CSV table of N, CA and C in Angstrom, one decimal:
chain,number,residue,atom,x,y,z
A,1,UNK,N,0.8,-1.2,0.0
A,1,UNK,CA,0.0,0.0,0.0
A,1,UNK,C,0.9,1.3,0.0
A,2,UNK,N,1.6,1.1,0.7
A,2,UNK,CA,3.0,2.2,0.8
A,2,UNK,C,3.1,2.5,-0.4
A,3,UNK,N,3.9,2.0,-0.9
A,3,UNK,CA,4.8,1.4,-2.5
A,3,UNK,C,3.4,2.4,-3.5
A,4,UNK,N,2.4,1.6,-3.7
A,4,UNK,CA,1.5,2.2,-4.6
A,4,UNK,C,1.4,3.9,-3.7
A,5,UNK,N,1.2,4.2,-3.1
A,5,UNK,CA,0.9,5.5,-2.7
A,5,UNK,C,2.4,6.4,-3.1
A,6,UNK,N,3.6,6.2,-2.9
A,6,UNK,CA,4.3,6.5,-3.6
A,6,UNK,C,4.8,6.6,-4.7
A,7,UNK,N,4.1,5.4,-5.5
A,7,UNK,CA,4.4,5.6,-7.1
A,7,UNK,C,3.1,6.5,-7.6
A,8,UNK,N,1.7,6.7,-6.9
A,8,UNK,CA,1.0,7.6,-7.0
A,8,UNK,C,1.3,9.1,-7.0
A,9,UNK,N,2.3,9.1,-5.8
A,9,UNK,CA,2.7,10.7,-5.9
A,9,UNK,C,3.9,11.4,-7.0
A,10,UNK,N,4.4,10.1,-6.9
A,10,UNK,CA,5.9,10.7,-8.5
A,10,UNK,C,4.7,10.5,-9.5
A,11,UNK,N,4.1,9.7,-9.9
A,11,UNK,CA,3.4,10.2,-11.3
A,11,UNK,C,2.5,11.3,-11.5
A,12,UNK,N,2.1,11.7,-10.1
A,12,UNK,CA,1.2,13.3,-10.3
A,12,UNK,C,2.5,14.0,-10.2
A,13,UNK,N,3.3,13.9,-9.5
A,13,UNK,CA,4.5,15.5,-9.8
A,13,UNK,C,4.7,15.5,-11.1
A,14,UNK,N,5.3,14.3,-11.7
A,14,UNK,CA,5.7,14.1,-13.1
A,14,UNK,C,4.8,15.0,-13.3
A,15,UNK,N,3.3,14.6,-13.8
A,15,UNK,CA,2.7,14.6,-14.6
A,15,UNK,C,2.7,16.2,-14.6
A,16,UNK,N,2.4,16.6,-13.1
A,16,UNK,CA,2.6,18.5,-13.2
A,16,UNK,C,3.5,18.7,-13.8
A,17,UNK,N,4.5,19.0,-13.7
A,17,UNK,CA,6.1,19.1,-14.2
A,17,UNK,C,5.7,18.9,-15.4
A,18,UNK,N,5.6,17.8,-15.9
A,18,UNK,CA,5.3,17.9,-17.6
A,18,UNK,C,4.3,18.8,-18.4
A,19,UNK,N,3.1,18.9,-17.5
A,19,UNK,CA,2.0,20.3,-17.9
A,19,UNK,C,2.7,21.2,-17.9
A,20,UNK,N,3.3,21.9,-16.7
A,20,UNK,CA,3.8,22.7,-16.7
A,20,UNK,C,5.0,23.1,-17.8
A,21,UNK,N,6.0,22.4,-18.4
A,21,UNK,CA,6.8,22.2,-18.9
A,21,UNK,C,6.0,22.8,-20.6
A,22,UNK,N,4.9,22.2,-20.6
A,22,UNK,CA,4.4,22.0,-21.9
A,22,UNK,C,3.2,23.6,-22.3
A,23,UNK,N,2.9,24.2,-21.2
A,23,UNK,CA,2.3,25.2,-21.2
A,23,UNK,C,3.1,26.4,-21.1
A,24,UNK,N,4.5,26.7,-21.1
A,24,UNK,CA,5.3,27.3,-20.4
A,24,UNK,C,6.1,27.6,-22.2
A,25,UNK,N,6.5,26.4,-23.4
A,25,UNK,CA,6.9,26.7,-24.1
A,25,UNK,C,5.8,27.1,-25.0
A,26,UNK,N,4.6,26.5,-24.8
A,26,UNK,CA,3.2,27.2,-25.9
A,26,UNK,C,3.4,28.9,-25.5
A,27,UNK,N,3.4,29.4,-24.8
A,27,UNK,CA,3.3,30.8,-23.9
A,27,UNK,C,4.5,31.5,-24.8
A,28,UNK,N,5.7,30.6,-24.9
A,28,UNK,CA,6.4,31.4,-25.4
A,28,UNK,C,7.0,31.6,-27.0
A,29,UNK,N,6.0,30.5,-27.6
A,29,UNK,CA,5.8,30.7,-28.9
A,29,UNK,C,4.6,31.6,-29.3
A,30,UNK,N,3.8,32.0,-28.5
A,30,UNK,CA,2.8,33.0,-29.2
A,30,UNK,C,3.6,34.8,-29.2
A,31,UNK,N,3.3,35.2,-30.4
A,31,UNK,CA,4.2,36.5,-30.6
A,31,UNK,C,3.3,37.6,-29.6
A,32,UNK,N,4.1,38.7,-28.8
A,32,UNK,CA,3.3,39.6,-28.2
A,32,UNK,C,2.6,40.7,-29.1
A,33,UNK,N,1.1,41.1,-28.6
A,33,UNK,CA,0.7,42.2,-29.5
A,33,UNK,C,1.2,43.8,-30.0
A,34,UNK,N,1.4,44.0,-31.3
A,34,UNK,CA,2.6,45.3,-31.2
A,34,UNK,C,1.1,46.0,-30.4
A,35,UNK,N,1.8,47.7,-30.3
A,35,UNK,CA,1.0,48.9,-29.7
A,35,UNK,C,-0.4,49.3,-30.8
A,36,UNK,N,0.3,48.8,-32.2
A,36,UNK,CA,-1.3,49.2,-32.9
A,36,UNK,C,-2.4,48.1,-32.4
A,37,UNK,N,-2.1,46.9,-32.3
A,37,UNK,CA,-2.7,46.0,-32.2
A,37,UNK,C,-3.4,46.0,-30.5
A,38,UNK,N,-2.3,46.8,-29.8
A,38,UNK,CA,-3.2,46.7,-28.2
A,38,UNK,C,-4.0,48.0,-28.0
A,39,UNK,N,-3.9,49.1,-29.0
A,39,UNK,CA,-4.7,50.2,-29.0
A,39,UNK,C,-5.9,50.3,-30.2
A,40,UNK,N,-6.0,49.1,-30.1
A,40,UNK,CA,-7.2,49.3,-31.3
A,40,UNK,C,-8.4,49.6,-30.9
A,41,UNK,N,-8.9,50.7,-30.7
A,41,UNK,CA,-10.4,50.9,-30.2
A,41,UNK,C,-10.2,51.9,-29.5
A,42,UNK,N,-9.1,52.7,-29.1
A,42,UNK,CA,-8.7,53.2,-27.9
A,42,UNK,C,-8.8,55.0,-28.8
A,43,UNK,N,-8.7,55.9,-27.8
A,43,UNK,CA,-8.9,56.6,-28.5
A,43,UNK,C,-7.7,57.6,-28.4
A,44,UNK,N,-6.6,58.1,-29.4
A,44,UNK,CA,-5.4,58.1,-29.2
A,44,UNK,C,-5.6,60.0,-29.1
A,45,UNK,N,-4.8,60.4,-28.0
A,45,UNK,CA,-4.5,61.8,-27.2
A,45,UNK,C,-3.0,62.1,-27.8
A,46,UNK,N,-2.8,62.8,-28.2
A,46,UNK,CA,-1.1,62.9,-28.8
A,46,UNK,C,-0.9,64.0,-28.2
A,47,UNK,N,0.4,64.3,-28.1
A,47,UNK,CA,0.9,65.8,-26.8
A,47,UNK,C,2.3,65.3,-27.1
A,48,UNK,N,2.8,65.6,-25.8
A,48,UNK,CA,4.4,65.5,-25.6
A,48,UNK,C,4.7,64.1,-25.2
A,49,UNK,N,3.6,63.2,-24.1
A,49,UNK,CA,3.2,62.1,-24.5
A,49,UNK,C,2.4,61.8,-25.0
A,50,UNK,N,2.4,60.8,-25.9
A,50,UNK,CA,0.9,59.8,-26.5
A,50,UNK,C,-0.1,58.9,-25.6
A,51,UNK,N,-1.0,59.8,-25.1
A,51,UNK,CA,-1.8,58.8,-24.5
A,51,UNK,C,-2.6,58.2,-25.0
A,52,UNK,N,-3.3,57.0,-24.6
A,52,UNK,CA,-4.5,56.2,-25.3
A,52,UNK,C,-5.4,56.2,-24.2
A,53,UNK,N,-6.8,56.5,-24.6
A,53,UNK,CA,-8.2,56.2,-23.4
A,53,UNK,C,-8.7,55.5,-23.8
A,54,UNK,N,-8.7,54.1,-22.9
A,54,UNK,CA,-9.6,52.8,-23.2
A,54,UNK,C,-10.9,53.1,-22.6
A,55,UNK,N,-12.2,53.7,-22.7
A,55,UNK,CA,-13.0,54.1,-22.5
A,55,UNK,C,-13.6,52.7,-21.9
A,56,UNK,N,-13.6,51.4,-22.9
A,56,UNK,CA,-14.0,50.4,-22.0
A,56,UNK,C,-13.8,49.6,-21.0
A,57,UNK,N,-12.3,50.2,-20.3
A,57,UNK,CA,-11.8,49.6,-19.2
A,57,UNK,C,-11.8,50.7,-18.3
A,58,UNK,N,-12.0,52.0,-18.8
A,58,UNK,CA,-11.5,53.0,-17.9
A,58,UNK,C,-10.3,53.4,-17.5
A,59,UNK,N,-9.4,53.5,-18.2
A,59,UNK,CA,-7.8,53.1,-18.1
A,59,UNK,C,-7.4,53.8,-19.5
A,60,UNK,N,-6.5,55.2,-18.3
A,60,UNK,CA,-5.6,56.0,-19.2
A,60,UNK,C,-4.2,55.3,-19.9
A,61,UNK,N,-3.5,54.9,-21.1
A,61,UNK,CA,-2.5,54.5,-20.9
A,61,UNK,C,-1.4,55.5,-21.7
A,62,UNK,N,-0.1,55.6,-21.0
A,62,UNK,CA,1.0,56.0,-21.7
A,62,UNK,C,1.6,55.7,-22.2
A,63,UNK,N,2.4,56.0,-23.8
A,63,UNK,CA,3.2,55.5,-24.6
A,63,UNK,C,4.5,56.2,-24.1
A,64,UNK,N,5.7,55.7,-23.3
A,64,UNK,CA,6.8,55.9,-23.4
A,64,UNK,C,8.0,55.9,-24.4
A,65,UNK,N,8.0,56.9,-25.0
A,65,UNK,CA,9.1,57.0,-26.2
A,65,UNK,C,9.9,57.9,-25.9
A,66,UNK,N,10.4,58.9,-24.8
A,66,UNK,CA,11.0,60.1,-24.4
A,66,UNK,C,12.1,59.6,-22.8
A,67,UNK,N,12.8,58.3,-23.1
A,67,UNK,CA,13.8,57.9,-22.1
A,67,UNK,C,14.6,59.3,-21.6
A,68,UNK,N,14.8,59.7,-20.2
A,68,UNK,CA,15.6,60.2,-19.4
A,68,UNK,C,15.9,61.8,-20.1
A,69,UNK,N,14.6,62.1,-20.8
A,69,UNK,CA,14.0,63.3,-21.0
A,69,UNK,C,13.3,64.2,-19.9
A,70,UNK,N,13.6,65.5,-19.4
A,70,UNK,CA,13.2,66.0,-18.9
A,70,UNK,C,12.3,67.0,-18.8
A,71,UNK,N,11.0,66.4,-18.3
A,71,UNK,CA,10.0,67.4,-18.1
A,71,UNK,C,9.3,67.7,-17.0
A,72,UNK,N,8.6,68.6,-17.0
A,72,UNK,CA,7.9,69.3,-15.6
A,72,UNK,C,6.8,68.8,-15.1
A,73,UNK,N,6.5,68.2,-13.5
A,73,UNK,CA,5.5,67.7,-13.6
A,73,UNK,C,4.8,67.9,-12.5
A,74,UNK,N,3.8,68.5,-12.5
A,74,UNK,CA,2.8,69.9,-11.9
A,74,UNK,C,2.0,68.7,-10.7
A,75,UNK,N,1.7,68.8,-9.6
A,75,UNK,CA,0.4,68.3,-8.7
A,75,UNK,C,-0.2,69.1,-8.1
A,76,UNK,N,-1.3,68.9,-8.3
A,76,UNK,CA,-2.2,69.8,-7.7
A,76,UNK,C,-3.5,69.1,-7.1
A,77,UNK,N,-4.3,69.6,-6.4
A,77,UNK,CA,-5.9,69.3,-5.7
A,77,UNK,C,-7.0,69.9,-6.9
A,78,UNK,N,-7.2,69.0,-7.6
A,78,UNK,CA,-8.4,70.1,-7.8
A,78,UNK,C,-9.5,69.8,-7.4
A,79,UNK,N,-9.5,68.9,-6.4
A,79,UNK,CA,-11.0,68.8,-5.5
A,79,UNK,C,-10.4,69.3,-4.2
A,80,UNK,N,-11.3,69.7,-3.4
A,80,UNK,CA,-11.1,69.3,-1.8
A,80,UNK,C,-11.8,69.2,-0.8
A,81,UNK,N,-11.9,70.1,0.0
A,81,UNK,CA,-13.0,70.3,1.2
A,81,UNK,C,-13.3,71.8,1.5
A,82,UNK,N,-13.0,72.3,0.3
A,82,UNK,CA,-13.4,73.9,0.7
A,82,UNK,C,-11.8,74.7,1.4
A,83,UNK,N,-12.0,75.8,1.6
A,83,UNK,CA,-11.1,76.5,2.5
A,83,UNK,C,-11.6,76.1,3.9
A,84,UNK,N,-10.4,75.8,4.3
A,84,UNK,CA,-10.6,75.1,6.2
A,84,UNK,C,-9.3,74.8,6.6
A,85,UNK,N,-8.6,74.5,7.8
A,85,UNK,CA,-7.6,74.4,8.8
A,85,UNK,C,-6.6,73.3,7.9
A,86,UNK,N,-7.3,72.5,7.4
A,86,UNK,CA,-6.6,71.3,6.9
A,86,UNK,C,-5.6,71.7,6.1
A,87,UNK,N,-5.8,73.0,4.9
A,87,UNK,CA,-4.8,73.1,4.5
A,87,UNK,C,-5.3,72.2,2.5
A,88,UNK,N,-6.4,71.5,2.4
A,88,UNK,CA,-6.7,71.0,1.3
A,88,UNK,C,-7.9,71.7,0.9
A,89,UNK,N,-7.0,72.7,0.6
A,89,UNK,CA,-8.1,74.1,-0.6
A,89,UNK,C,-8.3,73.1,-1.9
A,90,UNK,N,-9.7,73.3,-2.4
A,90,UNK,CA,-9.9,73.0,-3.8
A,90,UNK,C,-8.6,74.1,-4.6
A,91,UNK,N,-8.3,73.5,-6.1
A,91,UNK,CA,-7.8,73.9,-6.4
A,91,UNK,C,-6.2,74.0,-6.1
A,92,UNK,N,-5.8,73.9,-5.3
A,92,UNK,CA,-4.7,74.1,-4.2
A,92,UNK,C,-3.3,73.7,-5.5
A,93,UNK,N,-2.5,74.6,-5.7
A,93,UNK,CA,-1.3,73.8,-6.4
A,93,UNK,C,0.0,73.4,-5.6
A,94,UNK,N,0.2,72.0,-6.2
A,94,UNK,CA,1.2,71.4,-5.5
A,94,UNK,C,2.5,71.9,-5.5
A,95,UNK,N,3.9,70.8,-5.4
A,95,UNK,CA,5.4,71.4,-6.0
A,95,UNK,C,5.0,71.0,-7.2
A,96,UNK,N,6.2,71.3,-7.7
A,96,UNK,CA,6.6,71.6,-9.3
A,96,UNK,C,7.7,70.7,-9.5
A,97,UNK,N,8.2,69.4,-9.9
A,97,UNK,CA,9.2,68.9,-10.1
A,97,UNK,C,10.0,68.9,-11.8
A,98,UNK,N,11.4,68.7,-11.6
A,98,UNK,CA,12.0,68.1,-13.6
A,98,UNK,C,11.7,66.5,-12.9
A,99,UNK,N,11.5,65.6,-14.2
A,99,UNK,CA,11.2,64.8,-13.6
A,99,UNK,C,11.8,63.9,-15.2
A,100,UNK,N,12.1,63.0,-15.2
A,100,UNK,CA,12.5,62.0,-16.2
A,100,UNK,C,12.3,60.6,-16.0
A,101,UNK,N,11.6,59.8,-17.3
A,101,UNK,CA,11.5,58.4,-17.5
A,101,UNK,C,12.7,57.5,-17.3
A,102,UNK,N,13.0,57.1,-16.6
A,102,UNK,CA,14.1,55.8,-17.4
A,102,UNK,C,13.9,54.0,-16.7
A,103,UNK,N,15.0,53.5,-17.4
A,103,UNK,CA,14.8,51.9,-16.8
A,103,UNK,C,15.4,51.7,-15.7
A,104,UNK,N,14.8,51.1,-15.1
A,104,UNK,CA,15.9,50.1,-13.6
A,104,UNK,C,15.7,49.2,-13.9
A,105,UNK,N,16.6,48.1,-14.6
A,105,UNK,CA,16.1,47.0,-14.7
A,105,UNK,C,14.7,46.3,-15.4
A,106,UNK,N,14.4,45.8,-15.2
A,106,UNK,CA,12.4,45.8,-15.3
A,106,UNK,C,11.7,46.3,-15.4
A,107,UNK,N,12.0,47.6,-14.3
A,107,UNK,CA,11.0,48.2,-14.1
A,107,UNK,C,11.1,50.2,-15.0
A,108,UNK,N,10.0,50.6,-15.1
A,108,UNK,CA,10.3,51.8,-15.2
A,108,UNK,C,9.8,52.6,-14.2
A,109,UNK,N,10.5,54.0,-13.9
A,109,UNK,CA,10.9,54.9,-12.8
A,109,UNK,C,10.9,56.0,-13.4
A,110,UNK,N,10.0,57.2,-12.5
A,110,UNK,CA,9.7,58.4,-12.4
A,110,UNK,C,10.6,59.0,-11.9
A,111,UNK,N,12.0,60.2,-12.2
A,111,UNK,CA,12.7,60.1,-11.2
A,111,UNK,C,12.9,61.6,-11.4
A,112,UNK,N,12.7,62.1,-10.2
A,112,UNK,CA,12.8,63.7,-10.0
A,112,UNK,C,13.9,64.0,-9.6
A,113,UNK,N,14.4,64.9,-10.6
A,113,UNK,CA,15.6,65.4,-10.4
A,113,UNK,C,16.0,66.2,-9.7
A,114,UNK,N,17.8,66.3,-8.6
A,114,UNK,CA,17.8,67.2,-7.5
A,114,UNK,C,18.0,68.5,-8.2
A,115,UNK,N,17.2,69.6,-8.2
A,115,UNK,CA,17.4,70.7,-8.6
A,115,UNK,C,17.9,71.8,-7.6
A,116,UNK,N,17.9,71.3,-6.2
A,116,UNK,CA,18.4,72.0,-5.5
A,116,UNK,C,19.8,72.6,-5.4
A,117,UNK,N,20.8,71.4,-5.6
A,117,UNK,CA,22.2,71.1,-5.4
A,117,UNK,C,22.9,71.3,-7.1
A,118,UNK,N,23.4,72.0,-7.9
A,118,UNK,CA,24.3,71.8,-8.6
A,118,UNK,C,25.5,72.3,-8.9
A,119,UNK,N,26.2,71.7,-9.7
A,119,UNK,CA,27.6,72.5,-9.9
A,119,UNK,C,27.7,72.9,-11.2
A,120,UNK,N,27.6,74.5,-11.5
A,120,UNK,CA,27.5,75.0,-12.4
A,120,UNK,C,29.0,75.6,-12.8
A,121,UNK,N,29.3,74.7,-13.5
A,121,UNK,CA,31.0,74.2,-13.5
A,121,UNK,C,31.3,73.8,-15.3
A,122,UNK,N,32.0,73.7,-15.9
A,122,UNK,CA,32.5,73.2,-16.6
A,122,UNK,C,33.4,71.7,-16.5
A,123,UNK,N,33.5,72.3,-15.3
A,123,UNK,CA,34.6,71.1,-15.0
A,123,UNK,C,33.7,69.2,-14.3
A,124,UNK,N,33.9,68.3,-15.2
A,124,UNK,CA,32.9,67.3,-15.3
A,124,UNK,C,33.0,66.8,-13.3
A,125,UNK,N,34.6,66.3,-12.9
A,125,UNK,CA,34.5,65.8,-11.8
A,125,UNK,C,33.7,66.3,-10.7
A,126,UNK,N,33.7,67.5,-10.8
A,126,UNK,CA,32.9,68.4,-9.6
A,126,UNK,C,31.4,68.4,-9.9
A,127,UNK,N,30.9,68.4,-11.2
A,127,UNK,CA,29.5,67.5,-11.5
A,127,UNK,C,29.8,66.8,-11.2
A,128,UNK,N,30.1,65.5,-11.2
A,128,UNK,CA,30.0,64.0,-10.9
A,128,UNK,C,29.9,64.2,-9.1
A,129,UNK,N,31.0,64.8,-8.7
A,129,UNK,CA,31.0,64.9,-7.1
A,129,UNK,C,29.5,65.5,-6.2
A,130,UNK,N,28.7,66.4,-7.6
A,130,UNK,CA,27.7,66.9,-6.7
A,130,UNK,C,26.1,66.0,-7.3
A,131,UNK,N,26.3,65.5,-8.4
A,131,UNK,CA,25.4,64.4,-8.0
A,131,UNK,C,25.2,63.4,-7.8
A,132,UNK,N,26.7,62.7,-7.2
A,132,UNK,CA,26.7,61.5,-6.3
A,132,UNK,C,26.6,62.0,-5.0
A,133,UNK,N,26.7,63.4,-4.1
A,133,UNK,CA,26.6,64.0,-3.6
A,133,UNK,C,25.1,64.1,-2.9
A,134,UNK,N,24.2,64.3,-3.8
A,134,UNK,CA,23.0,64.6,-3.5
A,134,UNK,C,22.0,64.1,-4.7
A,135,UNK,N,21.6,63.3,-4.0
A,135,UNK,CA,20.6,62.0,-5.1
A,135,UNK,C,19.5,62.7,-5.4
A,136,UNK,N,19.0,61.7,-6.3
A,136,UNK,CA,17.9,62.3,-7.1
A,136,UNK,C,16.8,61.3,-6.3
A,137,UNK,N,15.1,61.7,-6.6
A,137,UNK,CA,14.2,60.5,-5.8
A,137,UNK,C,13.6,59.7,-6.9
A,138,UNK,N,13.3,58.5,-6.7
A,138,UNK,CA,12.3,58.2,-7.4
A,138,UNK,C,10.8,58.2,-7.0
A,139,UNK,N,10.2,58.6,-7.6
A,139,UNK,CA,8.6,58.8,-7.2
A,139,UNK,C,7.6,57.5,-7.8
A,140,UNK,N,8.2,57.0,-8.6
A,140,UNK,CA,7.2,56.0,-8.9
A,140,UNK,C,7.9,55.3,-9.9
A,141,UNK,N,7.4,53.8,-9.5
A,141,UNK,CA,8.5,53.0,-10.7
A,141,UNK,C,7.4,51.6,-10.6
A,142,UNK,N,7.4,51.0,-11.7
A,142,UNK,CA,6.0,50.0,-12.0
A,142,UNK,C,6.8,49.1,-13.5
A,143,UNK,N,6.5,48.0,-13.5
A,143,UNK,CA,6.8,46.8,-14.6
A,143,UNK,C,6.0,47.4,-16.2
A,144,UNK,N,6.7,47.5,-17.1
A,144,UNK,CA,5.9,47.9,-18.5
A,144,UNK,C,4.7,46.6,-18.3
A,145,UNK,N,3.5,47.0,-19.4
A,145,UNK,CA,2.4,45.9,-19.6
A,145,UNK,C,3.0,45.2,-20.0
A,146,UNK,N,2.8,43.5,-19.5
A,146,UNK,CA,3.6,42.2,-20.0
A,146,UNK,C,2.8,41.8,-21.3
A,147,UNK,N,4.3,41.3,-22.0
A,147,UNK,CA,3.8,40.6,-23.3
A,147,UNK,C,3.3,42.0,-24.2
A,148,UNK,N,4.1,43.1,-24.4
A,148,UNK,CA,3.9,43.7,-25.7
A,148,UNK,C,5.3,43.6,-26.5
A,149,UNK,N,5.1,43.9,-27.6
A,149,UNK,CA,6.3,43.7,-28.2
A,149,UNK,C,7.5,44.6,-28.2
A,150,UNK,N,6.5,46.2,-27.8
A,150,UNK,CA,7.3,47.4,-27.4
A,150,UNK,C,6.9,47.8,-25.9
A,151,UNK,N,7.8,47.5,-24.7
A,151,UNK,CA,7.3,47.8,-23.7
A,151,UNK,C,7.6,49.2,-23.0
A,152,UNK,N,7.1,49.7,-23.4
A,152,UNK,CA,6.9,51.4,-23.8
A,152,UNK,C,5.9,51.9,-22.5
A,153,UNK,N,5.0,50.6,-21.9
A,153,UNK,CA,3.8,51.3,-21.6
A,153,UNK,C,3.7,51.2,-20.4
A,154,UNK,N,2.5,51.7,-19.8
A,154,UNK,CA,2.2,51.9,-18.6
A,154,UNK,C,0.9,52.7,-17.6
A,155,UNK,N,0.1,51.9,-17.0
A,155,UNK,CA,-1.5,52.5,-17.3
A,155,UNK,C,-1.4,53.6,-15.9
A,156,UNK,N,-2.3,54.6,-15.7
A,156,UNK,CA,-2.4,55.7,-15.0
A,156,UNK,C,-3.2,55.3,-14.3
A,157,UNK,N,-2.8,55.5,-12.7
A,157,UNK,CA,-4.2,55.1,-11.8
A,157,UNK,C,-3.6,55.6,-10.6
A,158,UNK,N,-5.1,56.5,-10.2
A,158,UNK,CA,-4.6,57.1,-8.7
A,158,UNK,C,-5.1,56.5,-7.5
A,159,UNK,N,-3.6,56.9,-7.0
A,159,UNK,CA,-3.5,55.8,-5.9
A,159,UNK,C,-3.5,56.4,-4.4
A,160,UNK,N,-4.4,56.0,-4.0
A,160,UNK,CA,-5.1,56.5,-3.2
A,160,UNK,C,-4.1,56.1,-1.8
């Protein structure tokens, strides 16, 4: 009884192991959808980024094509609770950051630049010394959508 109950459990792992095995190389023969093919229906916003509005999912998305380009990036309230102690006036404008796309790895990253600290120098090592000196932040960093062909993207959602 032993004996059978263990040749019961190697032939289910096998058998997992082999599904697995076999579902794993289908996955990676199917080609990922380019951007025309995942924006089809969507309704395309063009600016300095390209955004697309999926009206049927409710889901803003951005086309990233402007790597470790800097631009300005405004927060503000424009709802709130009125004028009151709290300090969250409608309307209320936030900081003002430079702020640039780029990769870490995997992932992509929002990364505000220190504008406070620089060395307005010619001379490179004294830049290098003042922005290894005083770091830059990142504000937000998230995995592109899996499985596109151009992983460019990245959907907008406030996070509460």
């Amino acid at each position: 009884m032993k004996r059978a109950l263990i040749a019961s459990l190697a032939f289910l792992m096998f058998a997992a192991v082999a599904s697995a095995q076999n579902s794993t190389s289908e996955t990676q023969h199917k080609t990922p959808p380019t951007i025309d093919q995942r924006t089809t229906g969507m309704q395309k916003l063009p600016g300095f980024f390209t955004y697309f509005w999926d009206a049927h999912e409710g889901k803003l998305w951005l086309q990233i094509d402007k790597w470790n380009t800097p631009f300005l990036y405004y927060e503000s309230l424009p709802n709130g609770v009125g004028s009151n102690d709290v300090g969250l006036d409608r309307g209320q404008p936030g900081k003002t950051k430079v702020v640039h796309f780029e990769r870490g790895g995997p992932r992509i990253l929002l990364v505000a630049e220190n504008e406070r600290y620089r060395a307005v120098t010619d001379d490179l090592e004294q830049r290098q010394a003042v922005q290894q000196a005083f770091a830059q932040s990142v504000l937000w960093g998230s995995r592109p959508l899996p499985r596109m062909a151009n992983p460019f993207w990245l959907t907008l959602r406030h996070s509460s």
